[in-house]
mmCIF file of C-alpha atoms in Angstrom:
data_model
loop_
_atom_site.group_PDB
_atom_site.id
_atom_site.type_symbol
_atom_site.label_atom_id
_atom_site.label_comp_id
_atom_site.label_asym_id
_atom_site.label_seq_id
_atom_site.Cartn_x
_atom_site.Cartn_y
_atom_site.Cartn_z
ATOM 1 C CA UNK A 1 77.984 107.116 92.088
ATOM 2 C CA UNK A 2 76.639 107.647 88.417
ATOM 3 C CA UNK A 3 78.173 104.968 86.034
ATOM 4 C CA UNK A 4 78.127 105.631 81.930
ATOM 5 C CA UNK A 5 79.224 103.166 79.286
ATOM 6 C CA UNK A 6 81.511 104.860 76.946
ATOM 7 C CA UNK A 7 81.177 102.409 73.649
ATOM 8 C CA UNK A 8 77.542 103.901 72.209
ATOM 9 C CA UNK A 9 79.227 107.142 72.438
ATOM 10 C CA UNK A 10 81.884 107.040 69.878
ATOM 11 C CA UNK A 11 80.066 107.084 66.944
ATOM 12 C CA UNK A 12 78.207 110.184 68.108
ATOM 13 C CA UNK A 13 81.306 112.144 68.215
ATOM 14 C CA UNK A 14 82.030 115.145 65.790
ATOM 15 C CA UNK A 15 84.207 114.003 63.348
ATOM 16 C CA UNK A 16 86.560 116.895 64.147
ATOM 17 C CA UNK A 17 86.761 115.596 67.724
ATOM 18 C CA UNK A 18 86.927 111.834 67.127
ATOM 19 C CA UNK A 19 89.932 112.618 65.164
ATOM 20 C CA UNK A 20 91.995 113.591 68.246
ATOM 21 C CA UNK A 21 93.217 111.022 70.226
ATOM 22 C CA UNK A 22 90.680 108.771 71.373
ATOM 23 C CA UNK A 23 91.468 109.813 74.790
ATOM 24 C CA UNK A 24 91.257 113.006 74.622
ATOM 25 C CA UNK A 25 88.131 112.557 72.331
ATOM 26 C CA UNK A 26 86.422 110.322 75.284
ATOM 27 C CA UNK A 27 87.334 112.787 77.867
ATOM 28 C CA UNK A 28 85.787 116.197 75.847
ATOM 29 C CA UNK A 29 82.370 113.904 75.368
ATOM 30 C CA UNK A 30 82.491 113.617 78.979
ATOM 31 C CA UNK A 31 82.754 117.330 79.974
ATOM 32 C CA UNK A 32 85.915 116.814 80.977
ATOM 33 C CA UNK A 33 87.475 120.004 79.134
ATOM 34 C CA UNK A 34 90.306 121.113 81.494
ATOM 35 C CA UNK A 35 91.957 117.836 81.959
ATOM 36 C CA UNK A 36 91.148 117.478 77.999
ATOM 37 C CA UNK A 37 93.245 120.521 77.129
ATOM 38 C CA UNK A 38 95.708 119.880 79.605
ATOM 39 C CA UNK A 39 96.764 116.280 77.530
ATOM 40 C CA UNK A 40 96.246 118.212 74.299
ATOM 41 C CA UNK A 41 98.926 120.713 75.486
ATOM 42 C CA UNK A 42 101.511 118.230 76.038
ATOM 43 C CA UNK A 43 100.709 115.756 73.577
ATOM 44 C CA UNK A 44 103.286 116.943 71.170
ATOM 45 C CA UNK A 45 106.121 116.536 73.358
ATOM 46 C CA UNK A 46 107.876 113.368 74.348
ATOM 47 C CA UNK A 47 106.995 113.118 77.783
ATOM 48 C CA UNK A 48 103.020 113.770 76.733
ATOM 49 C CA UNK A 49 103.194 110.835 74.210
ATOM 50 C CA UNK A 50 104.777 108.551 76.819
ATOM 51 C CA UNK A 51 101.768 108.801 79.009
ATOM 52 C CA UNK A 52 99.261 109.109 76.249
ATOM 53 C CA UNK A 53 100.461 105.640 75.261
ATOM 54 C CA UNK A 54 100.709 104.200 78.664
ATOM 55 C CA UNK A 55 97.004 105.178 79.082
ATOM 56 C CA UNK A 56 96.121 103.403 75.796
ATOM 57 C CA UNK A 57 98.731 100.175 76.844
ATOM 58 C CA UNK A 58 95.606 98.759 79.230
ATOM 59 C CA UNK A 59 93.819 97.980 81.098
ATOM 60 C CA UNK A 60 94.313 101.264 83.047
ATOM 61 C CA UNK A 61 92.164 103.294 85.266
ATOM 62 C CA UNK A 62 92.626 107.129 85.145
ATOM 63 C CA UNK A 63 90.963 109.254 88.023
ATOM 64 C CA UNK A 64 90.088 112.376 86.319
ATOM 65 C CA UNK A 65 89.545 115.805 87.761
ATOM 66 C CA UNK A 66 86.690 117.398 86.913
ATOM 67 C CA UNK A 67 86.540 121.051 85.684
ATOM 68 C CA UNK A 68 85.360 122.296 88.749
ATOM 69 C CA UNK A 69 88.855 120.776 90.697
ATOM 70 C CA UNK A 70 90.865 122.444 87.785
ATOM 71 C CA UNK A 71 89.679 125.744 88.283
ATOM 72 C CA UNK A 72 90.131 125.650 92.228
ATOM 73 C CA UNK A 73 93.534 123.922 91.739
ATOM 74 C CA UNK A 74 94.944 126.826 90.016
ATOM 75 C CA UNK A 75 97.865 124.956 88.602
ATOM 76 C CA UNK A 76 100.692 126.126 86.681
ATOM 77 C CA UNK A 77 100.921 124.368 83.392
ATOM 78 C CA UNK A 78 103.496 126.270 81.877
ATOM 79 C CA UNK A 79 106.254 123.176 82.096
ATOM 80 C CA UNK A 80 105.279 120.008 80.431
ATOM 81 C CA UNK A 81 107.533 117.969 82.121
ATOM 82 C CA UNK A 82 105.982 119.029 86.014
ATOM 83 C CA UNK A 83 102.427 118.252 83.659
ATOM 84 C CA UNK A 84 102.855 114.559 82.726
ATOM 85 C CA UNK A 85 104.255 114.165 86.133
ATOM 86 C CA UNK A 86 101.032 115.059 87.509
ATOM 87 C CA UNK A 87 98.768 113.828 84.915
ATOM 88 C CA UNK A 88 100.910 110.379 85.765
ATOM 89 C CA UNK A 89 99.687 110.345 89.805
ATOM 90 C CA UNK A 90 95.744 110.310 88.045
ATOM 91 C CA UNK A 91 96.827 106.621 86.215
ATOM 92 C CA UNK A 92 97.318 103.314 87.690
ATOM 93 C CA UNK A 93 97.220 100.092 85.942
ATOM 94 C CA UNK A 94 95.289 97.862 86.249
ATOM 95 C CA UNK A 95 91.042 97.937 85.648
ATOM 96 C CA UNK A 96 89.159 99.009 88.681
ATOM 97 C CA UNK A 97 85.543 99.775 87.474
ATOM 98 C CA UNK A 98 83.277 99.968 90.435
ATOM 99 C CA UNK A 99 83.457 99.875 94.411
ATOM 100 C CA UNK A 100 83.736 96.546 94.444
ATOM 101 C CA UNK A 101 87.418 96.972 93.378
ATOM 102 C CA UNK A 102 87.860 98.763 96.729
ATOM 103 C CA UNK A 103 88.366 97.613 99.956
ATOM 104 C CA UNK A 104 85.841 99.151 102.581
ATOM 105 C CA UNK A 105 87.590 101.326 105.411
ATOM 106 C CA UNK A 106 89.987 100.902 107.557
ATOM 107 C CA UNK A 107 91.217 99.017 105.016
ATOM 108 C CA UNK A 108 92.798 100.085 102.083
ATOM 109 C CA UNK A 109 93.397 99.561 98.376
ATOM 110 C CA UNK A 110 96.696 100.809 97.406
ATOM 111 C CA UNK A 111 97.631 101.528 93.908
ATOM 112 C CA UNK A 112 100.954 102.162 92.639
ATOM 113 C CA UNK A 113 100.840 104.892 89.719
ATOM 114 C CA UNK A 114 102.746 105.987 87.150
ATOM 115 C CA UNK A 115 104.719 108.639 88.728
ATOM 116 C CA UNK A 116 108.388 108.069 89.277
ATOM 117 C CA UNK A 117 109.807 111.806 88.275
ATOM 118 C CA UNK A 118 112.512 111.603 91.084
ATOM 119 C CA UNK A 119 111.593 115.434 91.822
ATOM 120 C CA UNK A 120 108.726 114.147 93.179
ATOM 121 C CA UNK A 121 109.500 110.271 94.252
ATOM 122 C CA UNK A 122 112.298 108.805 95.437
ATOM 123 C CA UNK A 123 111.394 104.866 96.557
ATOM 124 C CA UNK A 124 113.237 101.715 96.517
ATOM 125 C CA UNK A 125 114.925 101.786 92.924
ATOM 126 C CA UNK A 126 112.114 102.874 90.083
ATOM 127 C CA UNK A 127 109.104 101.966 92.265
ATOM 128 C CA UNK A 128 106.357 104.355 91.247
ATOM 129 C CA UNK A 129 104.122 106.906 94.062
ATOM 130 C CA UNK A 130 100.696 105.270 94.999
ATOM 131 C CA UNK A 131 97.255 106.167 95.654
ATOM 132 C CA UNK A 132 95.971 105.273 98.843
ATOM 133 C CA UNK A 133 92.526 104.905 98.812
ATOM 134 C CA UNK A 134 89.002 103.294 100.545
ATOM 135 C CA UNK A 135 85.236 102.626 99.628
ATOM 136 C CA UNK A 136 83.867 104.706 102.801
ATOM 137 C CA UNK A 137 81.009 102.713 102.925
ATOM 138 C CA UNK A 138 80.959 99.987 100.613
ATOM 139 C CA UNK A 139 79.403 102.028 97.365
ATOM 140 C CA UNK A 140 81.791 105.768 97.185
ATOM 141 C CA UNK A 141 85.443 105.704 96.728
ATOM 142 C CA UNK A 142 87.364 108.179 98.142
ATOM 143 C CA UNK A 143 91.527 109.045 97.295
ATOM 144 C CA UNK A 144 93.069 109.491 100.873
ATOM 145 C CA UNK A 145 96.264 111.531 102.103
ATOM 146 C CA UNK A 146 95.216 114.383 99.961
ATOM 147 C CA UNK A 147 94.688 118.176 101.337
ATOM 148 C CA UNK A 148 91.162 117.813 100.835
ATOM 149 C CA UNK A 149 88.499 115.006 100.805
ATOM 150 C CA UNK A 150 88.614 113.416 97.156
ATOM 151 C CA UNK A 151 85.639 111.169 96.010
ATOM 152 C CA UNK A 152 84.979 109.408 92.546
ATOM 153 C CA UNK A 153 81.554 111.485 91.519
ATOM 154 C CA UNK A 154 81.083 109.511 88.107
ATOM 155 C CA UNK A 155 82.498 106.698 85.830
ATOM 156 C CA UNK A 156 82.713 106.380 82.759
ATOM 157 C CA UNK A 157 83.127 102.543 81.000
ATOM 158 C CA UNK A 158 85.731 103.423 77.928
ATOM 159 C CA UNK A 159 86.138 100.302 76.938
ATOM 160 C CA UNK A 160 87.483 96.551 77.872
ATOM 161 C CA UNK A 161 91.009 98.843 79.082
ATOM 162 C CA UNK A 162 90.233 101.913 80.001
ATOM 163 C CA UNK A 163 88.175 103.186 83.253
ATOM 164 C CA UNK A 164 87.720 107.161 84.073
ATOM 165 C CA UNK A 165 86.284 107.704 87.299
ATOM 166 C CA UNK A 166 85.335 111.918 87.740
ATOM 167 C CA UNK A 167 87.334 113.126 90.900
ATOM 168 C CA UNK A 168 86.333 116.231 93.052
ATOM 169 C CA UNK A 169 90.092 117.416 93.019
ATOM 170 C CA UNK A 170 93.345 117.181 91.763
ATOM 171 C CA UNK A 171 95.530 114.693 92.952
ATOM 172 C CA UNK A 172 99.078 115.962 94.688
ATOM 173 C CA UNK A 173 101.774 113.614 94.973
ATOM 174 C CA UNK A 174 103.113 113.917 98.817
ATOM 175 C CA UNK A 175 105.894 116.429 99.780
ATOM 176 C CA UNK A 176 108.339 115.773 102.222
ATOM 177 C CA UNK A 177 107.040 118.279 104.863
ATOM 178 C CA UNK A 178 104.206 115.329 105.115
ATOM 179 C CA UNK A 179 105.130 114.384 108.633
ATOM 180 C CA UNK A 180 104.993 117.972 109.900
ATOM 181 C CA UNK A 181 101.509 118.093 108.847
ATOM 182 C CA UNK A 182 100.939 114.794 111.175
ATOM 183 C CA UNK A 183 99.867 116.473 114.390
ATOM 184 C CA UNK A 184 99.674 113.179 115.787
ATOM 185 C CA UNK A 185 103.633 112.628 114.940
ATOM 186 C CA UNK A 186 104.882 116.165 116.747
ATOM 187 C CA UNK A 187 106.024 114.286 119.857
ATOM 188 C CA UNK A 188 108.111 112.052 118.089
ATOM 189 C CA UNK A 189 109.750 114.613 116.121
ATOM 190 C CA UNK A 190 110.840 117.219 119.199
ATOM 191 C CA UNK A 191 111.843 113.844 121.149
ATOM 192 C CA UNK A 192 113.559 111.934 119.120
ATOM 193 C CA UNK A 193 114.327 113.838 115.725
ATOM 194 C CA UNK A 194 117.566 114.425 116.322
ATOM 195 C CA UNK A 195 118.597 110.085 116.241
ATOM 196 C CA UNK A 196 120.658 108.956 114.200
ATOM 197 C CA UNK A 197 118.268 106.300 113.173
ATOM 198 C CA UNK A 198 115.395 109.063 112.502
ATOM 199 C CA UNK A 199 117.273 111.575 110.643
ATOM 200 C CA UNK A 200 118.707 108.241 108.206
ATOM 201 C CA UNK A 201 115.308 108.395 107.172
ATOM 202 C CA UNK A 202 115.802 111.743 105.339
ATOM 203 C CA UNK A 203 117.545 110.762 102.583
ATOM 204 C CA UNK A 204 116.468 106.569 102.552
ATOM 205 C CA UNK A 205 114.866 105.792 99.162
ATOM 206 C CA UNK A 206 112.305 103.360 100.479
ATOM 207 C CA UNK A 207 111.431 103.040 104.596
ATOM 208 C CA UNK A 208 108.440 102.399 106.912
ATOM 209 C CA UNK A 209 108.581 103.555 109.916
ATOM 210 C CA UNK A 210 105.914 102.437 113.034
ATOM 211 C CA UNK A 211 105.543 106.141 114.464
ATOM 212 C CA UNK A 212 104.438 106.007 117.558
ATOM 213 C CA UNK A 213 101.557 108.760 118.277
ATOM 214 C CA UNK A 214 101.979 112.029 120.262
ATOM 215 C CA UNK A 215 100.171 109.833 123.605
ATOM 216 C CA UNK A 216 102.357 106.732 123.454
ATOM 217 C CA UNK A 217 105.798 109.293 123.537
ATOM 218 C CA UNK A 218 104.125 111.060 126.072
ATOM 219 C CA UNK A 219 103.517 107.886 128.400
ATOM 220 C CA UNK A 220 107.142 106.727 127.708
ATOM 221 C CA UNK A 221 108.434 110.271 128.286
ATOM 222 C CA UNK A 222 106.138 111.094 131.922
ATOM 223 C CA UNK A 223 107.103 107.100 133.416
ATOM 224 C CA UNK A 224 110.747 108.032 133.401
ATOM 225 C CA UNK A 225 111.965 105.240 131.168
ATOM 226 C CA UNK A 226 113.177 107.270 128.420
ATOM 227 C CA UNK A 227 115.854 109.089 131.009
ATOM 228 C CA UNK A 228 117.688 105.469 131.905
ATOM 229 C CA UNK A 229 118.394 104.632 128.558
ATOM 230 C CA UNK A 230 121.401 105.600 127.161
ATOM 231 C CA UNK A 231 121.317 107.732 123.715
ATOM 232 C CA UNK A 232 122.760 104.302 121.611
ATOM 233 C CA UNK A 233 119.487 102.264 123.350
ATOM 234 C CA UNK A 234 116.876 105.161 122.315
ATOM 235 C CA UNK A 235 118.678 105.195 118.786
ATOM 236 C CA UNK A 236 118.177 101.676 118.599
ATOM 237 C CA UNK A 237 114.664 101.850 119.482
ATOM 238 C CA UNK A 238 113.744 104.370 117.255
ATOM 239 C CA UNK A 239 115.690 101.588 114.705
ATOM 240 C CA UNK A 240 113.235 98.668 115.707
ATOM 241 C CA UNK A 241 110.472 100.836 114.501
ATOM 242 C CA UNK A 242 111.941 101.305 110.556
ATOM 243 C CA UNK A 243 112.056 98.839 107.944
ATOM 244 C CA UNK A 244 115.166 99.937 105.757
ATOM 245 C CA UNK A 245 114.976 99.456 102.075
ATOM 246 C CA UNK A 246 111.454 99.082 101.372
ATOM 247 C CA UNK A 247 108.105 100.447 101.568
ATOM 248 C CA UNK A 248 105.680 98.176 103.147
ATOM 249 C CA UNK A 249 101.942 99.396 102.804
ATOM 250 C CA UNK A 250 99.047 98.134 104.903
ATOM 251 C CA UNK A 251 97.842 95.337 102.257
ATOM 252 C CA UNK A 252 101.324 93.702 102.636
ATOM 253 C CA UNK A 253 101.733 94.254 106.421
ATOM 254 C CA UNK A 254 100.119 90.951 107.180
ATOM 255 C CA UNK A 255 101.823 88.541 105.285
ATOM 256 C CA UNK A 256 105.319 90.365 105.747
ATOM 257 C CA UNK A 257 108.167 88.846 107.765
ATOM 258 C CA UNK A 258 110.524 91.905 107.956
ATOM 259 C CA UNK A 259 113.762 92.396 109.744
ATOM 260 C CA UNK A 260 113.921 96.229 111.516
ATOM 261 C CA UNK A 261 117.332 98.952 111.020
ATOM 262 C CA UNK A 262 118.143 97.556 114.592
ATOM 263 C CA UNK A 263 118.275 93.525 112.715
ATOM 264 C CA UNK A 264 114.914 92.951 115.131
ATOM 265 C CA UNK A 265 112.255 91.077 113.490
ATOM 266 C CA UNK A 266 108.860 92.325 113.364
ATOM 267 C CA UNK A 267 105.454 90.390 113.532
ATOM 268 C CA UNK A 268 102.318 91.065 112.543
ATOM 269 C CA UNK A 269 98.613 89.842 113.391
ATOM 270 C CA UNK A 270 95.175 90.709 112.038
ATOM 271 C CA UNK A 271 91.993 90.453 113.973
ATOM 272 C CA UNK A 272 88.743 92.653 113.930
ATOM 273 C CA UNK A 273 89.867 95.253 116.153
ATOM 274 C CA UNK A 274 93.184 96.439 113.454
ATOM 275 C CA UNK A 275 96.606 95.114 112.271
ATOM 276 C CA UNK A 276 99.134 94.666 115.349
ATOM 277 C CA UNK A 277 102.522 94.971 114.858
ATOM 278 C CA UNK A 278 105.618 93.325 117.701
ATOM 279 C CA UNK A 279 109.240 93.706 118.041
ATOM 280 C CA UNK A 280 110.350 92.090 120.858
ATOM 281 C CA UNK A 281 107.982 92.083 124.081
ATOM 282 C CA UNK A 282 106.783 95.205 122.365
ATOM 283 C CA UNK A 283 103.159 95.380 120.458
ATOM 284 C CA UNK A 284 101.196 98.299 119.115
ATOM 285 C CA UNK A 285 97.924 98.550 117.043
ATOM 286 C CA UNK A 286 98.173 100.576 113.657
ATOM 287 C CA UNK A 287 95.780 103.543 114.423
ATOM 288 C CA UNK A 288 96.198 105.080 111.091
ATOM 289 C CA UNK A 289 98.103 103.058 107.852
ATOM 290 C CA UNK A 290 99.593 104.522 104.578
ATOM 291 C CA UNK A 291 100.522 107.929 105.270
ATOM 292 C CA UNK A 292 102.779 108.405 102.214
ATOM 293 C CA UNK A 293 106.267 110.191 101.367
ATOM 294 C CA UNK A 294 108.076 110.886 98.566
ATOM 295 C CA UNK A 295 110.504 108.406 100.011
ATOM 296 C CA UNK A 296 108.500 105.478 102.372
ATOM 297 C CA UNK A 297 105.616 105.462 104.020
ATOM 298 C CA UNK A 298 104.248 105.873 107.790
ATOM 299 C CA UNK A 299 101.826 103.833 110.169
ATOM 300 C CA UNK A 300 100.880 105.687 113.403
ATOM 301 C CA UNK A 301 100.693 103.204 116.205
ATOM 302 C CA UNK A 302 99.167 103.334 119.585
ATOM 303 C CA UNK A 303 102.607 101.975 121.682
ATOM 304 C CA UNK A 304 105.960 102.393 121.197
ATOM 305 C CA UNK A 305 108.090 99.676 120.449
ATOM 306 C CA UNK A 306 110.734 99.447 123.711
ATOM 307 C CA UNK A 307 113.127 96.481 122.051
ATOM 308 C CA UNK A 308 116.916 97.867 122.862
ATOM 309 C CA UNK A 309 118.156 94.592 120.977
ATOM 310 C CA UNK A 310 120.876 95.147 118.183
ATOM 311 C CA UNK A 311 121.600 92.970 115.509
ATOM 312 C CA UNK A 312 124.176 95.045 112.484
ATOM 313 C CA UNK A 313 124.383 92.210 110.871
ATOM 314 C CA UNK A 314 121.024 90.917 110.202
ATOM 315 C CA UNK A 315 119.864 94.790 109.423
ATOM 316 C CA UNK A 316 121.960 95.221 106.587
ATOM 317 C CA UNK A 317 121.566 91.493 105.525
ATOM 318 C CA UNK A 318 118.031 92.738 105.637
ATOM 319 C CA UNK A 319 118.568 95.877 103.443
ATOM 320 C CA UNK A 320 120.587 94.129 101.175
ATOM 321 C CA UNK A 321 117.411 91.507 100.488
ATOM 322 C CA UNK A 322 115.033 94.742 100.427
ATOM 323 C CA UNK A 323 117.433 96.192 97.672
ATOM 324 C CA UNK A 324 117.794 93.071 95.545
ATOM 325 C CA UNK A 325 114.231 93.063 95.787
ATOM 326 C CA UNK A 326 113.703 96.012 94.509
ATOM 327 C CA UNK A 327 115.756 96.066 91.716
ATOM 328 C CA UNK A 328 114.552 92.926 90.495
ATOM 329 C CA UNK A 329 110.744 94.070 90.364
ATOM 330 C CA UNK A 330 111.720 98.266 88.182
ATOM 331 C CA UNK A 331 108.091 97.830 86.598
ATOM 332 C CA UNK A 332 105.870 97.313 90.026
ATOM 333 C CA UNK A 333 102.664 98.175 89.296
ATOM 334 C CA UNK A 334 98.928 98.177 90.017
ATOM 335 C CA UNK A 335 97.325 96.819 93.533
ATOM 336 C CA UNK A 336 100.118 96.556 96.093
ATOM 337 C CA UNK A 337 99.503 92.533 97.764
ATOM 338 C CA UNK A 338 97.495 92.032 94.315
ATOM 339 C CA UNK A 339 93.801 93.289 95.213
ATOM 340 C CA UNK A 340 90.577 91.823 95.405
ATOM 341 C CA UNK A 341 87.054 92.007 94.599
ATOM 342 C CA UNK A 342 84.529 92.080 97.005
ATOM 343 C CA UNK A 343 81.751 89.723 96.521
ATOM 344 C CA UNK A 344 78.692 90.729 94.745
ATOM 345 C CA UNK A 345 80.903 92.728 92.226
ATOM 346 C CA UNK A 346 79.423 92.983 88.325
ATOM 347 C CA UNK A 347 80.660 90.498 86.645
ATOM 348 C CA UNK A 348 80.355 92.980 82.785
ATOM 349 C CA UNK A 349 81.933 96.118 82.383
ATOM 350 C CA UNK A 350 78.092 97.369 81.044
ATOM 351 C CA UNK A 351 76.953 99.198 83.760
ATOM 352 C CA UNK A 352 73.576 101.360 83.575
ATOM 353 C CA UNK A 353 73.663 104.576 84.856
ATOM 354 C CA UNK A 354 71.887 105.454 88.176
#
């Protein structure tokens, strides 16, 4: 990954550029033209001056397109408003220079953004969309959950507050047809879509749900269990596997003590073979964390989660905690569980280019 240091380049700049905003200035000097004229086009309006400022409020780290992903993107930028909103999934805060900053798969770094249009998000309270993202193999970051493979090619040192890393593509918020593109989730959608505690999910602002994968329903389905429960003990099941009221994301999951929509409580264990989570006599491993939606967020697991125990009472003592929460944190931003630097990370923002 090619590394520049942005502060020898200002005083090369055109005077007719380095009048712009020093933003857009740094992004034209870096062949970034598209996303360039993109800000320009909105930076009249209010919404465009919001996020021009939050980029400048630092530190912040903006993945940028490059021109190539703006041409194949094809987007409509006819309507400012649907712009900043999708100029706002490219910023996080918070300064993330280098690999280091990234956890190396499975693990994750999640980052919440600056997107919280409620066209296109709709968590606990004001709580912004994330990134979910990985260093593959300790030295290239990649942006996961996207419809194609995004990678940082470059980065670009702006100064003390402000990181660009180049991305292969534009970033797309997650739509709510997310699950349907699961293949892994289709047996627990034609079995047990139609719960109550599954379709609640639909209009939740802030879940996660434990969704079993297509071979765990199947096992439950072909042993004959499912058919000597009664439709109350498979809608509590299906309860024991959501957390109501908030979105937990794989940083958080082990050092969570949660309470389920069934008033179960969940644990959670670490080891080098994945993240477990138990309800009840119940444990699965997390095969696959942080698939986002507009509205929670979903870890496929390898077992479902047979706990017919009911407790009202301590699930909507639990979603009334959740809900407190989140209206006591509106501005929750940056690393989700507070991120960490790997070791042998550069301790200056100077980095040479390679």
């Amino acid at each position: 990954m090619r590394f520049t240091h942005f502060a020898a380049l200002l005083a090369s700049l055109p005077l007719a550029v380095y009048a712009q905003d020093p933003v857009i200035a740094a992004l034209q000097q870096n062949g970034l033209t598209q996303l360039a004229s993109v800000v320009q086009s909105v930076s009249n309006t209010t919404e465009g001056r919001s996020f021009i400022g939050q980029i400048s409020g630092g530190p912040r780290t903006l993945f940028a397109p490059n021109d190539a992903a703006f041409s194949a993107a094809n987007l409509d930028t006819s309507n400012s408003t649907a712009v900043v909103s999708l100029l706002s999934y490219h910023l996080v805060s918070g300064y993330f220079p280098n690999p280091y900053y990234f956890t190396v798969a499975p693990q994750h770094t999640v980052l919440r953004t600056f997107l919280t249009d409620p066209a296109y998000v709709r968590l606990e309270d004001t709580f912004p969309q994330v990134l979910v993202t990985e260093s593959g193999d300790g030295t290239n970051v990649h942006i996961l959950r996207q419809q194609q493979n995004v990678t940082v090619q470059s980065t670009v040192i702006v100064s003390q507050n402000l990181v660009v890393h180049v991305i292969n593509g534009v970033l797309l918020a997650p739509t709510n047809d997310a699950i349907s593109q699961q293949p892994r989730l289709s047996a627990l959608v034609q079995n047990f879509g139609q719960t109550q505690a599954y379709q609640n999910l639909a209009s939740a602002r802030g879940f996660t749900l434990f969704a079993p994968e297509n071979a765990a329903i199947s096992r439950l389905v072909t042993s004959g269990a499912a058919t000597n429960l009664s439709s109350d003990q498979i809608n509590t099941i299906i309860g024991n596997h959501v957390i109501n009221g908030a979105t937990v994301y794989s940083p958080q999951l082990p050092y969570e003590n949660r309470i389920s929509a069934s008033g179960q409580r969940f644990s959670f264990s670490s080891n080098a073979t994945g993240t477990y989570v138990t309800s009840g006599s119940s444990t699965a491993l997390v095969l696959l964390a942080d698939i986002i939606l507009p509205n929670g967020v979903i870890h496929l697991i390898d077992n479902v989660l047979v706990n017919t125990n009911n407790d009202p009472n301590a699930a909507n003592s639990a979603y009334s905690v959740a809900t407190s929460y989140a209206a006591s944190n509106p501005t929750n931003t940056g690393a989700v569980g507070g991120g960490t630097v790997r070791s042998g990370a550069p301790t200056s923002t100077t980095v040479t280019t390679t």
